[in-house]
PDB file of C-alpha atoms in Angstrom:
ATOM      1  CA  UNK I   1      93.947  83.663 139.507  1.00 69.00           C
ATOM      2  CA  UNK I   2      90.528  85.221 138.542  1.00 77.00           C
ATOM      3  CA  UNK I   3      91.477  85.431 134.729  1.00 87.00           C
ATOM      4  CA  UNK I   4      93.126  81.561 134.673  1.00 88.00           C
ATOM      5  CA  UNK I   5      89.950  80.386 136.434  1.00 85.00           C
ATOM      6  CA  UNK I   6      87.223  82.455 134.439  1.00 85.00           C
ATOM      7  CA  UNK I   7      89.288  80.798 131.305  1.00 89.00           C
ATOM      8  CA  UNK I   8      88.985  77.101 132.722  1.00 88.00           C
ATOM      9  CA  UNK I   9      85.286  77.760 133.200  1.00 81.00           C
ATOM     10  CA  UNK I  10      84.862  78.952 130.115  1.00 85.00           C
ATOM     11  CA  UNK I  11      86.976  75.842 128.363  1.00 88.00           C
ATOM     12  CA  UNK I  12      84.520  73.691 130.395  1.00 83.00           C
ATOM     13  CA  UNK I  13      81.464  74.989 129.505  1.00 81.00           C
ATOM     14  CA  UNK I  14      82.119  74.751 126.199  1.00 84.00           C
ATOM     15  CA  UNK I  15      84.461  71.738 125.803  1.00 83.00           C
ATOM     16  CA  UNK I  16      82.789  68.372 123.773  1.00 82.00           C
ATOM     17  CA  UNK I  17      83.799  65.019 125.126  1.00 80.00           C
ATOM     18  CA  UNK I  18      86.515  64.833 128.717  1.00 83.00           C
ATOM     19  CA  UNK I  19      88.123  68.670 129.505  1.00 85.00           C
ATOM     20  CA  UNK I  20      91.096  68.306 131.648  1.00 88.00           C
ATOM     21  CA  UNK I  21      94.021  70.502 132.568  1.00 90.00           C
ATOM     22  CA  UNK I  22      95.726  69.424 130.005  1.00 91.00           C
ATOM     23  CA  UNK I  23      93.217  69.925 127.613  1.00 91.00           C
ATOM     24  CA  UNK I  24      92.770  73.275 127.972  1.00 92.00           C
ATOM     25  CA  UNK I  25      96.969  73.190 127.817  1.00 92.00           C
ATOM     26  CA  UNK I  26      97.461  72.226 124.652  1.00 93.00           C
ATOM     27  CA  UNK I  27      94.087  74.418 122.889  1.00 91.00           C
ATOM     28  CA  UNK I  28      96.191  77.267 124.207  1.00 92.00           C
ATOM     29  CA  UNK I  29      99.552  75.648 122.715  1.00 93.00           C
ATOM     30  CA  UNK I  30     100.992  75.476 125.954  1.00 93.00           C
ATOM     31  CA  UNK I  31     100.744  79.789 126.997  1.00 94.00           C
ATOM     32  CA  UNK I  32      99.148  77.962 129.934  1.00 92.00           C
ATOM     33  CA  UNK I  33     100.914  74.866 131.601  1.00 93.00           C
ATOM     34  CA  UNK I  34      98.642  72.339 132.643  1.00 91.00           C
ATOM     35  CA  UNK I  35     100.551  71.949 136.210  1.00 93.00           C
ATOM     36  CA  UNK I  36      99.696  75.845 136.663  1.00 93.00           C
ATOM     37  CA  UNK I  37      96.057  74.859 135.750  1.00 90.00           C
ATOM     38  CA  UNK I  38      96.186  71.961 138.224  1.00 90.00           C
ATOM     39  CA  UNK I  39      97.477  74.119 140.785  1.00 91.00           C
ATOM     40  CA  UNK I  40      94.696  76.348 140.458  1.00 89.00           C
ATOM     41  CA  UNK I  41      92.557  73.600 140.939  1.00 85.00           C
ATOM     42  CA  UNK I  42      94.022  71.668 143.795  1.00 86.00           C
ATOM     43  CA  UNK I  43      95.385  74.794 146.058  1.00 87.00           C
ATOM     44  CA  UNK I  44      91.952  75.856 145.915  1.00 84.00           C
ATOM     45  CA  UNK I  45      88.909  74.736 147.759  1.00 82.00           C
ATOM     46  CA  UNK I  46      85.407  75.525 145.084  1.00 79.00           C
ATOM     47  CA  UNK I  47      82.085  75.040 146.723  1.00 81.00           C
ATOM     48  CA  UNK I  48      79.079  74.562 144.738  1.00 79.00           C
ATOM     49  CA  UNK I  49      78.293  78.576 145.966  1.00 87.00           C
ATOM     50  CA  UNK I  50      81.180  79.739 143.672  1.00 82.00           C
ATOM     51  CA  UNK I  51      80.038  77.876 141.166  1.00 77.00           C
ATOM     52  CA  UNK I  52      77.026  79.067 140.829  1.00 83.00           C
ATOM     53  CA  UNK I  53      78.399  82.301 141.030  1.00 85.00           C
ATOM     54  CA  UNK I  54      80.810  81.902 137.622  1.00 77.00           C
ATOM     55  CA  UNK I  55      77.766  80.275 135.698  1.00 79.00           C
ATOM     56  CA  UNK I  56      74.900  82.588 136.804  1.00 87.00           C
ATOM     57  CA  UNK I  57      75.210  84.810 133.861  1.00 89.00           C
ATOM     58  CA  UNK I  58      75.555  81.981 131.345  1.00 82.00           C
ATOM     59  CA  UNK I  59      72.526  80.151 133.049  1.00 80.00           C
ATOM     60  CA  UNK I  60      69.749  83.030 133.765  1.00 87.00           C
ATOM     61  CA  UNK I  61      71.093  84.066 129.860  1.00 87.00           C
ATOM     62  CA  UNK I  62      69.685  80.304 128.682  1.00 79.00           C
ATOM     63  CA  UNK I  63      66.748  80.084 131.364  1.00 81.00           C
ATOM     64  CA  UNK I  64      63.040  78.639 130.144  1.00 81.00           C
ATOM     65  CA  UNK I  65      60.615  76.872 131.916  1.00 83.00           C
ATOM     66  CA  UNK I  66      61.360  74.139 129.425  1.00 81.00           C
ATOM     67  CA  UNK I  67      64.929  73.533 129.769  1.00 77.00           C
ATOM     68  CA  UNK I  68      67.305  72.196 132.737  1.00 77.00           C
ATOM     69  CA  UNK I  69      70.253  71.196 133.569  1.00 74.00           C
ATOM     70  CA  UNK I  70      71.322  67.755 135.247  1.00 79.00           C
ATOM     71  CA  UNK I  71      74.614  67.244 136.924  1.00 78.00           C
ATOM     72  CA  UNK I  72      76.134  64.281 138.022  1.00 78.00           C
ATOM     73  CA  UNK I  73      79.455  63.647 140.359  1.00 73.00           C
ATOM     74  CA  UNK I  74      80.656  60.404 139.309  1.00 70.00           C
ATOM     75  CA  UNK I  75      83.305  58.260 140.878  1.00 65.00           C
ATOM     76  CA  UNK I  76      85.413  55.675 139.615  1.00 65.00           C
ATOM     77  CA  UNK I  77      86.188  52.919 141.418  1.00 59.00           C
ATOM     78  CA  UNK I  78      90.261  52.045 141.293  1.00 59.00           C
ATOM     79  CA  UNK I  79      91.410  49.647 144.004  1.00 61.00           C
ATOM     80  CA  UNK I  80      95.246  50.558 143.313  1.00 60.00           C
ATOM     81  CA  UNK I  81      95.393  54.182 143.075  1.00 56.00           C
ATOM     82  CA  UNK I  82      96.719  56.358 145.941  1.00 58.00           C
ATOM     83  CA  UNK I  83      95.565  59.215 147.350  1.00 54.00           C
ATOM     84  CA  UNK I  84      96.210  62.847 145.616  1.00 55.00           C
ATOM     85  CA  UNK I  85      94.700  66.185 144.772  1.00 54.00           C
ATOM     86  CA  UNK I  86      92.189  64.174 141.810  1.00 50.00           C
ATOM     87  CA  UNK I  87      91.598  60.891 143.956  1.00 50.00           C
ATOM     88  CA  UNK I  88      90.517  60.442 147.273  1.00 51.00           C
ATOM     89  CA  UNK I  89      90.094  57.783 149.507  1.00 52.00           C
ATOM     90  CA  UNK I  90      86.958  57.341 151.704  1.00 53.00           C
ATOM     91  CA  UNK I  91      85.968  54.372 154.496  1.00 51.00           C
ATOM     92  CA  UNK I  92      82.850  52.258 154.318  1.00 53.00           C
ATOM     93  CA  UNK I  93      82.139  49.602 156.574  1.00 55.00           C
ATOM     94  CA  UNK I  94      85.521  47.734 156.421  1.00 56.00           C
ATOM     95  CA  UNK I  95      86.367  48.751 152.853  1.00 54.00           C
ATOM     96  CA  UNK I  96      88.557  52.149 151.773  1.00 52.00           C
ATOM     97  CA  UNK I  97      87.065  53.880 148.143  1.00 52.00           C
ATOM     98  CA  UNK I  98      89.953  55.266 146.078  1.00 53.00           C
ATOM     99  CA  UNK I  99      88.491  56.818 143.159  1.00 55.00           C
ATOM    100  CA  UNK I 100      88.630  59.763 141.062  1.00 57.00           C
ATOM    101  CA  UNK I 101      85.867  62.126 140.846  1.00 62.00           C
ATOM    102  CA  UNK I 102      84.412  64.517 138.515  1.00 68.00           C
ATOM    103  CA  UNK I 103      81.025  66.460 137.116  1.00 71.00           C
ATOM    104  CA  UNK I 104      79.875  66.053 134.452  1.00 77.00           C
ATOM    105  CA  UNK I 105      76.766  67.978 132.938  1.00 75.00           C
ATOM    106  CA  UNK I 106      74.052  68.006 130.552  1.00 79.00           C
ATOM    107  CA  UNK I 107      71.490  70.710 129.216  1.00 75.00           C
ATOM    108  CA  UNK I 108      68.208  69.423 128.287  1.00 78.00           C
ATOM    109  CA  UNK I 109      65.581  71.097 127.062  1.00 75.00           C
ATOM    110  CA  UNK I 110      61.912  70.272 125.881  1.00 73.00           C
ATOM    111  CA  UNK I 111      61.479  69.488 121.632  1.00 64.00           C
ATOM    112  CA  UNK I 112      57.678  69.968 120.367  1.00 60.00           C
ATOM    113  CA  UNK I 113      57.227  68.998 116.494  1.00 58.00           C
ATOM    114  CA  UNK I 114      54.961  70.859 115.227  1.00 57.00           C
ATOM    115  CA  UNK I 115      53.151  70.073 111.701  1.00 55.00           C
ATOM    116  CA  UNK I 116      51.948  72.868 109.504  1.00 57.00           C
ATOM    117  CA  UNK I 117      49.769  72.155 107.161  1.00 51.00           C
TER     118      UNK I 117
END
C-alpha cells in the first residue's frame, strides 16, 4: 500500500492540469489499474496529518520566506448525482449538497526584477 500511495503522491505533485486514478493508470500503461488506485483511495481514511507527513520532505526541500503554498477544497455542486466514495451528500437548512470534492494546489512564490545597469 505504502509504495502505490507514495507513487499517487508523487503523480500528484507533479501532474499539470486534473490527476485522477485513471490518470496515473494509463502514464503507467495500465501496470496499475485505476480501480486498485481508487481502492486505495476510498478504503482508506487520509487526514490532513498524513499528508503533511508524505509532503514534508518535498516542502521543507522548497521552503523560503518568500514562497507559499495555497490550497483549496472545492466542491461541485450536482443536484443528480448519488452518493459514493468521490461524492458526498451533506444537509443544510432544508436542502441536501451532492457534490464531488477535491484539492487542488498552487505554489507561489515572490518575483523581484531587478535592472542592472
Amino acid at each position: 500500500m505504502t509504495e502505490l500511495l507514495d507513487l499517487y503522491t508523487d503523480y500528484l505533485q507533479v501532474a499539470f492540469g486534473q490527476a485522477s486514478a485513471t490518470g496515473l493508470s494509463e502514464l503507467l500503461d495500465q501496470a496499475v489499474s485505476h480501480d486498485k488506485i481508487t481502492r486505495l483511495l476510498s478504503n482508506n481514511d487520509f487526514s490532513s496529518t498524513d499528508l503533511w507527513l508524505l509532503v514534508k520532505a518535498l516542502v521543507r526541500e522548497h521552503e523560503t520566506n518568500d514562497a507559499c503554498l495555497i490550497f483549496d477544497d472545492t466542491i461541485i455542486h450536482k443536484p443528480h448525482t448519488e452518493e459514493n466514495e468521490l461524492r458526498w451528500s451533506s444537509k443544510s437548512g432544508d436542502k441536501t449538497l451532492s457534490a464531488p470534492s477535491f484539492l487542488s494546489f498552487q505554489f507561489c512564490f515572490k518575483f523581484e526584477r531587478r535592472f542592472v545597469a
